CSV table of C-alpha atoms in Angstrom, one decimal:
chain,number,residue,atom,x,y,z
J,1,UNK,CA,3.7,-5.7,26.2
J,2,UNK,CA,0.4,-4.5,23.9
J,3,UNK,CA,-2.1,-5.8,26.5
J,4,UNK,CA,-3.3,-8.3,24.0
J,5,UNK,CA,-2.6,-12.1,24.3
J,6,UNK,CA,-3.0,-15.0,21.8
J,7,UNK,CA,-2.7,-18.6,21.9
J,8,UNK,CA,-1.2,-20.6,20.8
J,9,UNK,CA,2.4,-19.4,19.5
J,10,UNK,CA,3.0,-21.6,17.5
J,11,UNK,CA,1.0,-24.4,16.2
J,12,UNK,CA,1.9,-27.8,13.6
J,13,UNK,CA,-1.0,-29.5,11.9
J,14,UNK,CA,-1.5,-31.3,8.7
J,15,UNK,CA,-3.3,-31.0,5.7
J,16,UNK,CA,-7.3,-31.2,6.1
J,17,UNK,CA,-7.1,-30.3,10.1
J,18,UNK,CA,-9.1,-27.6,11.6
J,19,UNK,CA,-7.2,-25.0,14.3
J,20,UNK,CA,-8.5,-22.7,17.0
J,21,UNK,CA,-6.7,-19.4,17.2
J,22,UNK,CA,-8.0,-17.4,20.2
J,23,UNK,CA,-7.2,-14.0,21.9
J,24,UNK,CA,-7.8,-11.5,24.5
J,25,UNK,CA,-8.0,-7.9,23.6
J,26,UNK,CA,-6.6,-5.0,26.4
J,27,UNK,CA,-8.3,-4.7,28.9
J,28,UNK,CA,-11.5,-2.4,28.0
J,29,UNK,CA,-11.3,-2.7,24.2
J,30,UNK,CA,-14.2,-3.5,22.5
J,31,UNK,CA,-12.5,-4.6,18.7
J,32,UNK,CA,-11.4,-7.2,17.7
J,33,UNK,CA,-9.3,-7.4,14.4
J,34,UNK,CA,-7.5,-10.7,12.8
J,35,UNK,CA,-4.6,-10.3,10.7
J,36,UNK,CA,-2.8,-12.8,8.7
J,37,UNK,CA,0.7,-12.2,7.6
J,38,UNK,CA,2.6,-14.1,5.0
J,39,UNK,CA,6.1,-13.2,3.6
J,40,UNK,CA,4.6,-12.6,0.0
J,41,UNK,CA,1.4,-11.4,1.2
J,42,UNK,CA,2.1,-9.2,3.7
J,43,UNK,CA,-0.4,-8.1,6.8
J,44,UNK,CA,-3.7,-9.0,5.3
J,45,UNK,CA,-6.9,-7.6,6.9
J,46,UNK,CA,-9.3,-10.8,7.6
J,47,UNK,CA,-12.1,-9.5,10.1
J,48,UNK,CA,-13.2,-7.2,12.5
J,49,UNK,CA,-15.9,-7.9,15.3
J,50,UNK,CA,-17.0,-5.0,18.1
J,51,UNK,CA,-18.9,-6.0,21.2
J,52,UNK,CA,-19.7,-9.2,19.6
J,53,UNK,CA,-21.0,-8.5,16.4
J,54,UNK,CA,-18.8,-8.7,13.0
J,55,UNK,CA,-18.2,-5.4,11.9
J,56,UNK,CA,-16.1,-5.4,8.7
J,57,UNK,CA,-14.6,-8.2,6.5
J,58,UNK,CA,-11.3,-8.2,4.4
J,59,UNK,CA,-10.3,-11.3,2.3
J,60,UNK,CA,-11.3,-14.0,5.0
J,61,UNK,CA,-12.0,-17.4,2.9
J,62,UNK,CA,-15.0,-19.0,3.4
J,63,UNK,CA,-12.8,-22.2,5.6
J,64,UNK,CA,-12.1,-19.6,7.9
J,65,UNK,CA,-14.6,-18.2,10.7
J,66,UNK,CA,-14.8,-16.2,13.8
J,67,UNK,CA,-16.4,-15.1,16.7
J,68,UNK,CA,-16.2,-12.2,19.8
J,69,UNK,CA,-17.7,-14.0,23.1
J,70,UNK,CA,-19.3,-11.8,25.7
J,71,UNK,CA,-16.2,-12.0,27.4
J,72,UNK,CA,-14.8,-10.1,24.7
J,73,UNK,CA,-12.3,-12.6,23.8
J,74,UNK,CA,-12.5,-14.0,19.9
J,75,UNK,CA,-11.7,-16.7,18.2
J,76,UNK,CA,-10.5,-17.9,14.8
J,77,UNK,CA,-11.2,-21.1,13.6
J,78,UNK,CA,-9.3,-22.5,10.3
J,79,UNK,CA,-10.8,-25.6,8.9
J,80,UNK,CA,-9.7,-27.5,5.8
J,81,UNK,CA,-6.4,-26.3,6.1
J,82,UNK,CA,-3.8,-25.9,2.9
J,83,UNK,CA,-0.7,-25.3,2.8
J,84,UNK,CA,-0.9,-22.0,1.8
J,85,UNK,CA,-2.8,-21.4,4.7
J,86,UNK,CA,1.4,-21.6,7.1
J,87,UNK,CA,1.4,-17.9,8.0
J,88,UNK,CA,1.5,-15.8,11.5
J,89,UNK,CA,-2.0,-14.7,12.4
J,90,UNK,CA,-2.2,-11.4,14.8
J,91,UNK,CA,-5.2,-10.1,16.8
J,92,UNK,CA,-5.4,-6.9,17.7
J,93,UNK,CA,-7.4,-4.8,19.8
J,94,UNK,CA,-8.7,-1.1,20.2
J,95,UNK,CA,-11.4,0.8,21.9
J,96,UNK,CA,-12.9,2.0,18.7
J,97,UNK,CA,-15.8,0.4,16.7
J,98,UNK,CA,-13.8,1.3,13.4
J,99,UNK,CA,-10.2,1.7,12.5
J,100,UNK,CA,-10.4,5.0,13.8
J,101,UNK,CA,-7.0,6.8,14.4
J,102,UNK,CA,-5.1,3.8,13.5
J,103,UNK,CA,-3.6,2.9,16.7
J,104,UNK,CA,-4.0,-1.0,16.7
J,105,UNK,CA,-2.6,-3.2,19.3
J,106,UNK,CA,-1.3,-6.4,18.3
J,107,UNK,CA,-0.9,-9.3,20.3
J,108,UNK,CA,2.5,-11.5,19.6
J,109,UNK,CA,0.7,-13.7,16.8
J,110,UNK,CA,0.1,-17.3,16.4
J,111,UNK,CA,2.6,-19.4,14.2
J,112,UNK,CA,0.7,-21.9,12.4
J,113,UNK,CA,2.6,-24.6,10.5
J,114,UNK,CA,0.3,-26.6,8.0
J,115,UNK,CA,2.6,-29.8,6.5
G,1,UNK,CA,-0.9,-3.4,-8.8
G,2,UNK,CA,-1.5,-3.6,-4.9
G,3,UNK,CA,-2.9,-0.2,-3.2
G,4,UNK,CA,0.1,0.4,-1.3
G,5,UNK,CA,3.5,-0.8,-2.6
G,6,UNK,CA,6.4,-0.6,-0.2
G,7,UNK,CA,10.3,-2.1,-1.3
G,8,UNK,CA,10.5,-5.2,1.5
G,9,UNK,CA,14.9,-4.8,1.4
G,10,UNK,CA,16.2,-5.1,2.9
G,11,UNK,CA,18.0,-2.1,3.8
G,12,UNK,CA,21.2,-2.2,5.9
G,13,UNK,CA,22.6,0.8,7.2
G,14,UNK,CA,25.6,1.8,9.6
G,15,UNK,CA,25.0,3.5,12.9
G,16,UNK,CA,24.3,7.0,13.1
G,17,UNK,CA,23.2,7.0,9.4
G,18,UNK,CA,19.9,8.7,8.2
G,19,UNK,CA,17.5,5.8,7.4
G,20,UNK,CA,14.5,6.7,4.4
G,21,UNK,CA,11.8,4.4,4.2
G,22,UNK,CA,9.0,4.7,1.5
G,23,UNK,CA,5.5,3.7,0.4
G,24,UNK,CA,3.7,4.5,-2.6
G,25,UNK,CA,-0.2,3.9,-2.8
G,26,UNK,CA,-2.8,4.2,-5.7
G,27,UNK,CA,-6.5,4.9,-3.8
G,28,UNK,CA,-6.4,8.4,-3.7
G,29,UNK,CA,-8.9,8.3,-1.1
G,30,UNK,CA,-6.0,7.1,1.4
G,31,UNK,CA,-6.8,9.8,4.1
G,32,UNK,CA,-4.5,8.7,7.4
G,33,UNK,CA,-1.2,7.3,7.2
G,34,UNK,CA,0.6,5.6,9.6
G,35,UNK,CA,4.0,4.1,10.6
G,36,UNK,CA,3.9,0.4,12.2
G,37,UNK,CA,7.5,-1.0,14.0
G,38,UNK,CA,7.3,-4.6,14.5
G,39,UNK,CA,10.4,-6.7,16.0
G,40,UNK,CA,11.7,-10.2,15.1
G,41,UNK,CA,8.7,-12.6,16.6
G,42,UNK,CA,6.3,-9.8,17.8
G,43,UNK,CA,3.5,-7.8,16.7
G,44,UNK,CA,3.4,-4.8,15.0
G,45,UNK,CA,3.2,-1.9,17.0
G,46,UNK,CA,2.3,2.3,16.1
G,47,UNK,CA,5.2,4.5,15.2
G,48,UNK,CA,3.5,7.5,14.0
G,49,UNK,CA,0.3,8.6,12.5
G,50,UNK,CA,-0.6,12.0,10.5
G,51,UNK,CA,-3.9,12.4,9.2
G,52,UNK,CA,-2.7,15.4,6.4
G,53,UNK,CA,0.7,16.1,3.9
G,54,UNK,CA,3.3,17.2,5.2
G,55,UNK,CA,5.7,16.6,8.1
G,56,UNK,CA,5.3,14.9,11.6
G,57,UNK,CA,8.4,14.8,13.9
G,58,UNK,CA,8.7,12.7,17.1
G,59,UNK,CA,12.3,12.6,18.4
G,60,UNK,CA,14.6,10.7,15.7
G,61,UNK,CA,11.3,10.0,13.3
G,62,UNK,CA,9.6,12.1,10.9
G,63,UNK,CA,6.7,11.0,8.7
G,64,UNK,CA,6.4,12.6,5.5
G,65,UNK,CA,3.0,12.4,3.4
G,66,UNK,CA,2.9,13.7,0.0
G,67,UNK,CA,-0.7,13.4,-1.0
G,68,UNK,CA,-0.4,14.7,-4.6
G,69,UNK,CA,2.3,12.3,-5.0
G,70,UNK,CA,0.7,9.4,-3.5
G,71,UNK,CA,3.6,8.7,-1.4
G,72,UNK,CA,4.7,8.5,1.9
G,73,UNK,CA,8.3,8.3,4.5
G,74,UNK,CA,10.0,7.6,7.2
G,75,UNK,CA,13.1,9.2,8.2
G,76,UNK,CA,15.2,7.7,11.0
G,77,UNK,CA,17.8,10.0,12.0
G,78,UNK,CA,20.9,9.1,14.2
G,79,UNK,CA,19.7,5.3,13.5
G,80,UNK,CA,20.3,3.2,16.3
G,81,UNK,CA,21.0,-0.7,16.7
G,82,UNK,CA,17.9,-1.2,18.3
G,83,UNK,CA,16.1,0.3,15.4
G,84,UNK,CA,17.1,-3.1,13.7
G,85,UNK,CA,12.9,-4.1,13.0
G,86,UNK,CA,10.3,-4.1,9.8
G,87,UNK,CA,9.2,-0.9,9.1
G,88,UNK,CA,5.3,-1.2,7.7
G,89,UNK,CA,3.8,1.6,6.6
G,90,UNK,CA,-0.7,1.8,6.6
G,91,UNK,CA,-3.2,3.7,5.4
G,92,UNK,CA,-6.9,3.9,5.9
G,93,UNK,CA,-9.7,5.6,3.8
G,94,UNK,CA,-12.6,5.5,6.4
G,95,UNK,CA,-13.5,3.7,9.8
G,96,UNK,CA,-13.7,0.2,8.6
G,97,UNK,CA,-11.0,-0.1,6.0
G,98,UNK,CA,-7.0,-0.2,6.6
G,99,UNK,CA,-4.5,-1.2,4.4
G,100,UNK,CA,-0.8,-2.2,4.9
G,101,UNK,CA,2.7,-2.5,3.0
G,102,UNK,CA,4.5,-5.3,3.1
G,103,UNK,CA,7.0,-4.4,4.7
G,104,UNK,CA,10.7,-3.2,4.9
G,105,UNK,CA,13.5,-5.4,7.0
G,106,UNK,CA,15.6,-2.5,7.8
G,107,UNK,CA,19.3,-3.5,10.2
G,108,UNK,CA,21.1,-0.9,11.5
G,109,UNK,CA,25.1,-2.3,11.9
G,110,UNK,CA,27.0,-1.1,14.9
């Protein structure tokens, strides 16, 4: 068990609907990243936020958007969802600001299933 | 051409055998590597990191990083059932920047 915990697991929704994605980072991490992984794409990078503020940005579309409360937990909101938008989304968590050494901890992921 | 290119299998392999896994990247500026494990329907989790070429060993695993070459390994030795996983390898450049592969589905057969 990483420590970090995201809901939903899994997750059905049409065309056009918008989805929360939320997580809770280990215990006394301060980073937040959000991953999406597709089986053609692989683990893509989307965001990063530290202590509440955004702190790097990878290919995140402009329908997506997210946030780091002051409880530290974040969200991901998908809006205008596609097809192409089916694919396991991971957070993970670290105690760094940056990437660091590396060592991310991932929660379980959140299936989402766009028909 | 992606920055880091890694053969997705998958690989099948008997027990006991010696497992090779391999990425190849482009950005020479690739400065830490790193070895991700992730089972069927969980998260990816850190196998091994070196920050330099050369070797790493932890128990059955040794990372290889070949700098010059732009390519890295994994070697599984004495590979186990419970090895069965996706081996991704990653690489980062600077604090705010981390790429991974895509992948490789590697089974290990008792």
């Amino acid at each position: 068990d990483s420590g970090v915990t995201q809901t939903p697991k899994h997750l059905i929704t049409a065309t056009g609907q918008r989805v929360t994605l939320r997580c809770s980072p280990r215990s006394g991490d301060l980073s937040v990243y959000w991953y999406q992984q597709s089986l053609d794409q692989g683990l893509q990078f989307l965001i990063q936020y530290y202590n509440g503020e955004e702190r790097a940005k990878g290919n995140i579309l402009e329908r997506f958007s997210a946030q780091q409360f002051p409880d530290l937990h974040s969200e991901l909101n998908l809006s205008s969802l596609e097809l192409g938008d089916s694919a396991l989304y991971f957070c993970a968590s670290s105690a760094l600001s940056g990437f660091g050494t590396g060592e991310l901890f991932f929660g379980e992921g959140s299936r989402l299933t766009v028909l | 051409q992606k920055e880091v290119e890694q053969d997705p299998g998958p690989l099948s392999v008997p027990e006991g055998a010696i497992v090779s896994l391999n990425c190849t990247y482009s950005n020479s500026a690739f400065q830490y590597f790193m070895w991700y494990r992730q089972y069927s329907r969980k998260g990816p989790e850190l196998l091994m990191y070196t920050y330099s070429s050369g070797n790493k060993e932890d128990g059955r695993f040794t990372a290889q990083v070949d700098k010059s070459s732009k390519y890295i390994s994994l070697f599984i030795r004495d590979s186990q059932p419970s090895d069965s996983a996706t081996y991704l390898c990653a690489m980062g450049y600077n604090n705010n920047d981390m790429r991974f592969g895509a992948g490789t589905r590697l089974t290990v057969k008792p």
